[in-house]
Amino acid sequence: MNILALLQCIQPAISRTEMKRLSRIAIAMMAMTGRVTMLGISRWAGKGGSYRTIQRFFNAIIPWSLVFKLFFETHLSHPEGEHFLVGDECVATKAGKETHGLDYFFSGLLNKVVKGIAIFTLAVVDVNERSSYPLSVEQVVRSEAEKEAAKTKKKAKAKKDPDAPKKKPGRPKGSKNRDKTQVDLTPELQRIQNMVQKQLEMLQGLVTIRHLALDGHFGNNNALQMVLQCGLHLISKLRCDSALYFRYDGPQKKKGPRKKYGQKVDYGNIPVQYLVQKSTDGDIETHVYQAEMLHKEFAQPLNVAIITKTNLKTGVWANVNLFSSDLELSWEKIIDYYALRFQIEFNFRDAKQYWGLEDFMNTKEIPLTNALNLSLF
């Protein structure tokens, strides 16, 4: 197919010259072998794709969010379909000292802290197509204040003395109730909230978005309040040992505060009345439970789907706790949406393996931004 014809839809966002350059770059990236760098692209771009031309493209200011949106709207969107947003962070290793935003980040792939750059990406997932399409890519650049706060937190954690006397149980005398819906968002959550709000504005009238799926790092009250402030419902994962409680439905006192926390959830012995599905695959027996539950750190009740798997031969079992702030969402959709969240990981894998997310040699902010967005576009 003619790549230039496919790119006609993004002409309102970039000039005709930049569009022609992008078409030459796209042809080169599909054909080339080896590292996807500016020099590598120029060697495969053929006529009209000199190294200077590639440099001019990478140094141009391009509204990538609008480019992603226009391409998605023209070629990929199904307005009548079912969609939700998914967000995740990706770390690319990088040596040297001059790269914009270079820092130390935790890489889930390598399971350790590495030197490199990090990007946070928002993608829209088409539930019927079972695919995610990146729409917004921003580099994570931590301020000095954020770095100092992280160091202070790490030092305080390291200084904890295991032999120190434990605090008295219960609330400290004189403490007052606090409104858990009023939270101080961390710089990370503020950054994500700004991205989500901008993305929702762009998608308005195109597709309907009601949910945002994030990984277990965001399974806390602060992240939940951030998502609710955006007008969406959060779908995420809790710790496997989270202190969840069923709602109390017994008799209440005539005076004083009403009791709301009922029995604490025992993951090894969940009441059968909450069982919604049971299946066996070989020696593995799977139970799925759903209930509206409470957590003392969360302001709102949670719609929780608990998946337990038991090895019938050894008796060993494990559980996964998925939740949503949408109390009307079925357990099938909670599990399905969270499973589809992983589609964004395939976007990262392809961007690294084929499109240069790990290969870039750019160090300045504008060329680096263009390289990161191009790899996911």
Tab-separated table of C-alpha atoms in Angstrom:
chain	number	residue	atom	x	y	z
A	1	MET	CA	0.000	0.000	0.000
A	2	ASN	CA	1.064	3.565	-0.562
A	3	ILE	CA	2.303	4.765	2.832
A	4	LEU	CA	1.936	8.413	1.812
A	5	ALA	CA	-1.764	7.808	1.157
A	6	LEU	CA	-2.177	6.282	4.617
A	7	LEU	CA	-0.605	9.392	6.153
A	8	GLN	CA	-2.889	11.889	4.382
A	9	CYS	CA	-5.166	11.900	7.430
A	10	ILE	CA	-2.498	13.507	9.646
A	11	GLN	CA	-1.943	16.477	7.304
A	12	PRO	CA	-3.886	18.885	9.595
A	13	ALA	CA	-1.249	18.214	12.298
A	14	ILE	CA	1.999	18.472	10.301
A	15	SER	CA	3.177	20.144	7.114
A	16	ARG	CA	3.224	18.400	3.752
A	17	THR	CA	7.041	18.407	3.857
A	18	GLU	CA	7.157	16.649	7.240
A	19	MET	CA	4.563	14.156	6.019
A	20	LYS	CA	6.708	13.235	3.000
A	21	ARG	CA	9.732	12.861	5.258
A	22	LEU	CA	7.727	10.621	7.590
A	23	SER	CA	6.645	8.414	4.677
A	24	ARG	CA	10.297	7.924	3.637
A	25	ILE	CA	11.243	7.131	7.246
A	26	ALA	CA	8.358	4.626	7.562
A	27	ILE	CA	9.456	2.777	4.406
A	28	ALA	CA	13.044	2.636	5.671
A	29	MET	CA	12.041	1.387	9.144
A	30	MET	CA	9.982	-1.445	7.636
A	31	ALA	CA	12.774	-2.533	5.324
A	32	MET	CA	15.895	-2.041	7.437
A	33	THR	CA	17.843	-4.447	9.586
A	34	GLY	CA	20.045	-3.493	12.502
A	35	ARG	CA	19.620	-0.594	14.911
A	36	VAL	CA	16.925	1.979	14.145
A	37	THR	CA	18.939	5.197	14.457
A	38	MET	CA	18.928	8.350	12.320
A	39	LEU	CA	22.022	7.151	10.484
A	40	GLY	CA	20.542	3.681	9.978
A	41	ILE	CA	17.271	5.127	8.659
A	42	SER	CA	19.120	7.396	6.193
A	43	ARG	CA	20.999	4.412	4.750
A	44	TRP	CA	17.728	2.618	3.962
A	45	ALA	CA	15.514	5.577	3.038
A	46	GLY	CA	16.672	5.790	-0.580
A	47	LYS	CA	16.134	8.868	-2.735
A	48	GLY	CA	14.797	11.825	-0.754
A	49	GLY	CA	15.908	10.398	2.578
A	50	SER	CA	19.391	11.802	3.125
A	51	TYR	CA	20.877	12.022	6.622
A	52	ARG	CA	20.252	15.779	6.638
A	53	THR	CA	16.587	15.209	5.754
A	54	ILE	CA	16.236	12.719	8.616
A	55	GLN	CA	17.909	15.219	10.955
A	56	ARG	CA	15.463	17.948	9.923
A	57	PHE	CA	12.504	15.657	10.710
A	58	PHE	CA	13.850	14.672	14.123
A	59	ASN	CA	14.493	18.321	15.028
A	60	ALA	CA	10.995	19.484	14.032
A	61	ILE	CA	8.349	20.173	16.676
A	62	ILE	CA	5.541	17.688	15.979
A	63	PRO	CA	2.198	17.564	17.870
A	64	TRP	CA	2.346	13.799	18.314
A	65	SER	CA	-0.826	13.510	20.391
A	66	LEU	CA	-2.822	15.009	17.528
A	67	VAL	CA	-0.995	12.798	15.000
A	68	PHE	CA	-1.877	9.656	16.997
A	69	LYS	CA	-5.484	10.787	17.385
A	70	LEU	CA	-6.021	11.600	13.680
A	71	PHE	CA	-4.522	8.294	12.539
A	72	PHE	CA	-6.566	6.341	15.104
A	73	GLU	CA	-9.758	8.163	14.131
A	74	THR	CA	-9.279	7.497	10.397
A	75	HIS	CA	-7.950	3.945	10.299
A	76	LEU	CA	-8.477	2.172	13.630
A	77	SER	CA	-11.455	3.478	15.603
A	78	HIS	CA	-14.847	1.782	15.863
A	79	PRO	CA	-17.161	4.342	17.531
A	80	GLU	CA	-19.834	1.735	18.201
A	81	GLY	CA	-17.348	-0.602	19.936
A	82	GLU	CA	-16.325	-0.994	23.568
A	83	HIS	CA	-13.208	0.897	24.669
A	84	PHE	CA	-11.250	1.800	27.788
A	85	LEU	CA	-7.968	3.545	28.570
A	86	VAL	CA	-4.838	1.813	29.792
A	87	GLY	CA	-1.635	3.404	31.054
A	88	ASP	CA	1.797	2.040	31.824
A	89	GLU	CA	5.437	3.048	32.184
A	90	CYS	CA	8.251	1.684	30.045
A	91	VAL	CA	11.988	1.938	30.779
A	92	ALA	CA	14.667	1.965	28.068
A	93	THR	CA	18.284	1.506	29.144
A	94	LYS	CA	20.702	4.235	28.109
A	95	ALA	CA	24.389	4.852	28.805
A	96	GLY	CA	26.195	8.199	28.782
A	97	LYS	CA	25.529	11.408	30.678
A	98	GLU	CA	23.920	13.890	28.294
A	99	THR	CA	20.551	12.326	27.389
A	100	HIS	CA	17.558	14.463	28.351
A	101	GLY	CA	15.769	12.995	31.389
A	102	LEU	CA	18.491	10.394	32.067
A	103	ASP	CA	17.970	8.895	35.521
A	104	TYR	CA	17.749	5.633	37.430
A	105	PHE	CA	14.441	3.785	37.040
A	106	PHE	CA	13.176	0.378	38.079
A	107	SER	CA	12.866	-1.948	35.086
A	108	GLY	CA	10.246	-4.660	35.538
A	109	LEU	CA	11.720	-6.578	32.603
A	110	LEU	CA	15.189	-6.729	34.190
A	111	ASN	CA	13.798	-6.704	37.764
A	112	LYS	CA	16.315	-4.119	38.947
A	113	VAL	CA	17.070	-0.395	38.887
A	114	VAL	CA	18.815	0.629	35.661
A	115	LYS	CA	20.212	3.799	34.149
A	116	GLY	CA	18.047	5.010	31.314
A	117	ILE	CA	14.934	6.959	30.416
A	118	ALA	CA	11.289	6.239	31.198
A	119	ILE	CA	8.138	7.027	29.277
A	120	PHE	CA	4.517	6.873	30.385
A	121	THR	CA	2.085	5.867	27.658
A	122	LEU	CA	-1.692	6.049	27.449
A	123	ALA	CA	-3.392	3.729	24.973
A	124	VAL	CA	-7.004	3.046	24.094
A	125	VAL	CA	-7.992	-0.621	24.094
A	126	ASP	CA	-10.592	-1.856	21.634
A	127	VAL	CA	-12.259	-4.723	23.532
A	128	ASN	CA	-13.730	-6.321	20.395
A	129	GLU	CA	-10.443	-6.161	18.455
A	130	ARG	CA	-8.458	-7.242	21.571
A	131	SER	CA	-5.785	-4.661	20.717
A	132	SER	CA	-4.411	-1.440	22.204
A	133	TYR	CA	-3.433	1.671	20.257
A	134	PRO	CA	-1.004	4.161	21.875
A	135	LEU	CA	-2.316	7.718	21.776
A	136	SER	CA	-0.108	9.683	24.173
A	137	VAL	CA	3.589	9.271	25.002
A	138	GLU	CA	5.409	11.457	27.530
A	139	GLN	CA	8.892	11.135	28.922
A	140	VAL	CA	9.153	10.891	32.707
A	141	VAL	CA	11.489	13.668	33.858
A	142	ARG	CA	11.775	13.797	37.638
A	143	SER	CA	12.499	17.118	39.328
A	144	GLU	CA	15.211	17.523	41.967
A	145	ALA	CA	12.505	17.736	44.647
A	146	GLU	CA	11.112	14.342	43.551
A	147	LYS	CA	14.577	12.776	43.651
A	148	GLU	CA	15.256	14.139	47.140
A	149	ALA	CA	11.878	12.910	48.410
A	150	ALA	CA	12.605	9.417	47.041
A	151	LYS	CA	16.057	9.386	48.706
A	152	THR	CA	14.615	10.546	52.033
A	153	LYS	CA	11.928	7.843	51.910
A	154	LYS	CA	14.531	5.196	51.132
A	155	LYS	CA	16.776	6.306	54.004
A	156	ALA	CA	13.860	6.370	56.460
A	157	LYS	CA	12.904	2.846	55.422
A	158	ALA	CA	16.482	1.617	55.858
A	159	LYS	CA	16.775	3.164	59.332
A	160	LYS	CA	13.804	1.247	60.762
A	161	ASP	CA	14.964	-0.754	63.774
A	162	PRO	CA	13.292	-4.186	63.995
A	163	ASP	CA	13.965	-4.256	67.759
A	164	ALA	CA	12.335	-0.861	68.391
A	165	PRO	CA	9.278	-0.939	70.690
A	166	LYS	CA	6.023	-1.278	68.811
A	167	LYS	CA	3.385	1.456	68.910
A	168	LYS	CA	0.293	0.995	71.009
A	169	PRO	CA	-2.623	-0.554	69.107
A	170	GLY	CA	-5.549	1.636	68.140
A	171	ARG	CA	-5.842	5.292	67.242
A	172	PRO	CA	-3.571	7.863	68.916
A	173	LYS	CA	-5.380	9.924	71.534
A	174	GLY	CA	-6.837	13.149	70.131
A	175	SER	CA	-6.629	12.105	66.475
A	176	LYS	CA	-9.482	13.222	64.224
A	177	ASN	CA	-11.244	11.592	61.292
A	178	ARG	CA	-9.882	12.616	57.925
A	179	ASP	CA	-11.628	12.796	54.577
A	180	LYS	CA	-9.963	10.074	52.497
A	181	THR	CA	-11.288	11.604	49.281
A	182	GLN	CA	-9.061	14.657	49.857
A	183	VAL	CA	-5.564	13.472	49.008
A	184	ASP	CA	-2.303	15.164	48.058
A	185	LEU	CA	-1.368	13.792	44.651
A	186	THR	CA	2.275	12.938	44.134
A	187	PRO	CA	4.088	14.529	41.153
A	188	GLU	CA	3.767	11.158	39.383
A	189	LEU	CA	-0.022	11.083	39.821
A	190	GLN	CA	-0.330	14.751	38.824
A	191	ARG	CA	1.607	14.015	35.632
A	192	ILE	CA	-0.651	11.053	34.797
A	193	GLN	CA	-3.804	13.015	35.630
A	194	ASN	CA	-2.817	15.804	33.204
A	195	MET	CA	-2.198	13.213	30.468
A	196	VAL	CA	-5.542	11.504	31.084
A	197	GLN	CA	-7.492	14.777	31.056
A	198	LYS	CA	-5.875	15.880	27.774
A	199	GLN	CA	-6.534	12.466	26.230
A	200	LEU	CA	-10.197	12.480	27.243
A	201	GLU	CA	-10.625	15.899	25.618
A	202	MET	CA	-9.162	14.557	22.362
A	203	LEU	CA	-11.339	11.430	22.383
A	204	GLN	CA	-14.537	13.329	23.151
A	205	GLY	CA	-17.162	12.488	20.540
A	206	LEU	CA	-14.945	9.770	19.015
A	207	VAL	CA	-15.235	6.836	21.450
A	208	THR	CA	-16.813	6.468	24.894
A	209	ILE	CA	-14.341	5.960	27.741
A	210	ARG	CA	-15.500	5.066	31.257
A	211	HIS	CA	-12.603	3.072	32.724
A	212	LEU	CA	-8.838	3.390	33.146
A	213	ALA	CA	-6.815	0.216	33.794
A	214	LEU	CA	-3.487	0.539	35.634
A	215	ASP	CA	-1.152	-2.073	37.104
A	216	GLY	CA	-0.790	-2.996	40.785
A	217	HIS	CA	1.532	-0.053	41.453
A	218	PHE	CA	-1.606	2.111	41.356
A	219	GLY	CA	-3.760	-0.130	43.550
A	220	ASN	CA	-4.096	2.498	46.286
A	221	ASN	CA	-6.492	5.216	47.416
A	222	ASN	CA	-4.439	8.146	46.039
A	223	ALA	CA	-4.468	6.678	42.525
A	224	LEU	CA	-8.168	5.884	42.837
A	225	GLN	CA	-9.011	9.478	43.798
A	226	MET	CA	-6.864	10.768	40.917
A	227	VAL	CA	-8.809	8.630	38.421
A	228	LEU	CA	-12.188	9.584	39.906
A	229	GLN	CA	-11.252	13.276	39.600
A	230	CYS	CA	-10.843	12.638	35.857
A	231	GLY	CA	-14.415	11.319	35.679
A	232	LEU	CA	-13.347	7.685	35.145
A	233	HIS	CA	-13.417	4.446	37.139
A	234	LEU	CA	-10.189	2.670	38.063
A	235	ILE	CA	-9.479	-1.004	37.372
A	236	SER	CA	-6.349	-2.265	39.110
A	237	LYS	CA	-4.889	-4.941	41.384
A	238	LEU	CA	-4.526	-5.096	45.172
A	239	ARG	CA	-1.851	-6.917	47.134
A	240	CYS	CA	-2.572	-10.612	47.571
A	241	ASP	CA	-2.706	-10.123	51.371
A	242	SER	CA	-4.798	-6.932	51.382
A	243	ALA	CA	-6.939	-6.428	54.486
A	244	LEU	CA	-10.386	-6.495	52.893
A	245	TYR	CA	-13.665	-6.603	54.798
A	246	PHE	CA	-17.184	-7.634	53.877
A	247	ARG	CA	-19.927	-5.102	54.590
A	248	TYR	CA	-21.485	-5.439	58.047
A	249	ASP	CA	-25.176	-6.338	57.827
A	250	GLY	CA	-25.960	-7.208	61.476
A	251	PRO	CA	-27.852	-5.209	64.117
A	252	GLN	CA	-26.700	-1.652	64.797
A	253	LYS	CA	-26.443	0.279	68.076
A	254	LYS	CA	-29.186	2.769	68.822
A	255	LYS	CA	-26.586	5.462	69.522
A	256	GLY	CA	-23.137	6.220	68.232
A	257	PRO	CA	-21.490	5.591	64.863
A	258	ARG	CA	-22.894	2.865	62.660
A	259	LYS	CA	-20.743	-0.225	62.196
A	260	LYS	CA	-19.724	-0.772	58.559
A	261	TYR	CA	-16.793	-3.243	58.633
A	262	GLY	CA	-17.930	-6.831	58.845
A	263	GLN	CA	-15.917	-10.032	58.722
A	264	LYS	CA	-12.337	-9.761	57.467
A	265	VAL	CA	-11.703	-11.731	54.283
A	266	ASP	CA	-9.907	-15.029	54.837
A	267	TYR	CA	-8.523	-15.867	51.397
A	268	GLY	CA	-8.261	-19.544	52.243
A	269	ASN	CA	-11.871	-19.775	53.346
A	270	ILE	CA	-14.094	-17.340	51.429
A	271	PRO	CA	-17.852	-17.949	51.973
A	272	VAL	CA	-19.370	-19.974	49.132
A	273	GLN	CA	-22.153	-17.419	48.664
A	274	TYR	CA	-19.639	-15.151	46.892
A	275	LEU	CA	-18.458	-17.886	44.483
A	276	VAL	CA	-19.323	-16.942	40.885
A	277	GLN	CA	-17.262	-19.456	38.892
A	278	LYS	CA	-15.478	-22.744	39.492
A	279	SER	CA	-13.339	-24.648	36.980
A	280	THR	CA	-10.675	-27.346	36.880
A	281	ASP	CA	-7.825	-27.656	34.397
A	282	GLY	CA	-5.740	-30.731	35.065
A	283	ASP	CA	-4.534	-30.529	38.658
A	284	ILE	CA	-5.362	-26.817	38.990
A	285	GLU	CA	-8.735	-25.813	40.435
A	286	THR	CA	-9.781	-22.174	39.939
A	287	HIS	CA	-12.384	-20.322	41.979
A	288	VAL	CA	-13.593	-16.798	41.229
A	289	TYR	CA	-15.341	-14.764	43.926
A	290	GLN	CA	-16.966	-11.353	43.639
A	291	ALA	CA	-18.290	-9.029	46.332
A	292	GLU	CA	-18.564	-5.388	47.270
A	293	MET	CA	-15.845	-5.028	49.904
A	294	LEU	CA	-14.302	-2.359	52.117
A	295	HIS	CA	-10.678	-1.453	52.730
A	296	LYS	CA	-9.755	0.866	55.583
A	297	GLU	CA	-7.320	2.827	53.396
A	298	PHE	CA	-9.871	3.490	50.629
A	299	ALA	CA	-12.570	6.155	50.764
A	300	GLN	CA	-15.065	4.211	48.623
A	301	PRO	CA	-16.319	0.609	48.667
A	302	LEU	CA	-14.618	-1.574	46.061
A	303	ASN	CA	-15.975	-4.041	43.536
A	304	VAL	CA	-13.516	-6.895	44.110
A	305	ALA	CA	-12.950	-10.037	42.038
A	306	ILE	CA	-10.768	-12.606	43.836
A	307	ILE	CA	-9.225	-15.409	41.791
A	308	THR	CA	-7.828	-18.376	43.731
A	309	LYS	CA	-5.939	-21.271	42.180
A	310	THR	CA	-5.295	-24.520	44.058
A	311	ASN	CA	-3.025	-27.412	43.120
A	312	LEU	CA	-5.168	-30.453	43.929
A	313	LYS	CA	-2.119	-32.724	44.316
A	314	THR	CA	-0.010	-30.561	46.633
A	315	GLY	CA	-2.690	-28.375	48.191
A	316	VAL	CA	-0.662	-25.232	47.432
A	317	TRP	CA	-2.858	-22.237	46.549
A	318	ALA	CA	-2.469	-18.593	45.557
A	319	ASN	CA	-4.814	-15.672	44.974
A	320	VAL	CA	-5.058	-12.516	42.867
A	321	ASN	CA	-7.230	-9.577	43.936
A	322	LEU	CA	-8.566	-7.366	41.149
A	323	PHE	CA	-10.830	-4.417	41.880
A	324	SER	CA	-12.753	-1.561	40.319
A	325	SER	CA	-14.383	1.558	41.709
A	326	ASP	CA	-17.315	0.849	39.351
A	327	LEU	CA	-19.700	-1.138	41.574
A	328	GLU	CA	-21.892	-2.055	38.574
A	329	LEU	CA	-19.089	-3.726	36.589
A	330	SER	CA	-19.390	-7.507	36.290
A	331	TRP	CA	-16.599	-9.783	37.470
A	332	GLU	CA	-16.102	-11.034	33.879
A	333	LYS	CA	-15.337	-7.510	32.682
A	334	ILE	CA	-13.039	-6.720	35.615
A	335	ILE	CA	-10.929	-9.778	34.775
A	336	ASP	CA	-11.159	-9.254	31.009
A	337	TYR	CA	-10.235	-5.549	31.162
A	338	TYR	CA	-7.294	-6.178	33.469
A	339	ALA	CA	-6.079	-9.004	31.210
A	340	LEU	CA	-6.368	-6.698	28.167
A	341	ARG	CA	-4.237	-4.137	30.009
A	342	PHE	CA	-1.297	-6.322	28.994
A	343	GLN	CA	-1.809	-5.369	25.332
A	344	ILE	CA	0.179	-2.189	26.003
A	345	GLU	CA	3.141	-4.394	26.956
A	346	PHE	CA	3.011	-5.851	23.437
A	347	ASN	CA	3.180	-2.271	22.093
A	348	PHE	CA	6.354	-1.717	24.145
A	349	ARG	CA	7.812	-5.056	23.044
A	350	ASP	CA	7.284	-4.284	19.351
A	351	ALA	CA	8.570	-0.721	19.737
A	352	LYS	CA	11.778	-2.036	21.300
A	353	GLN	CA	12.222	-5.030	19.012
A	354	TYR	CA	11.439	-3.422	15.647
A	355	TRP	CA	10.959	0.347	15.824
A	356	GLY	CA	13.933	1.718	17.766
A	357	LEU	CA	12.736	2.334	21.320
A	358	GLU	CA	15.991	0.806	22.594
A	359	ASP	CA	18.165	2.018	19.682
A	360	PHE	CA	17.861	5.810	19.700
A	361	MET	CA	21.092	7.854	19.869
A	362	ASN	CA	19.390	11.230	20.375
A	363	THR	CA	20.287	13.199	23.489
A	364	LYS	CA	18.452	16.535	23.178
A	365	GLU	CA	14.819	16.943	24.212
A	366	ILE	CA	13.090	17.535	20.827
A	367	PRO	CA	14.906	14.807	18.802
A	368	LEU	CA	14.485	12.378	21.709
A	369	THR	CA	10.745	13.139	22.001
A	370	ASN	CA	10.353	12.527	18.255
A	371	ALA	CA	12.297	9.244	18.429
A	372	LEU	CA	10.192	7.921	21.327
A	373	ASN	CA	6.881	8.888	19.747
A	374	LEU	CA	7.915	7.603	16.308
A	375	SER	CA	8.750	4.161	17.719
A	376	LEU	CA	5.232	3.827	19.157
A	377	PHE	CA	3.503	5.433	16.162
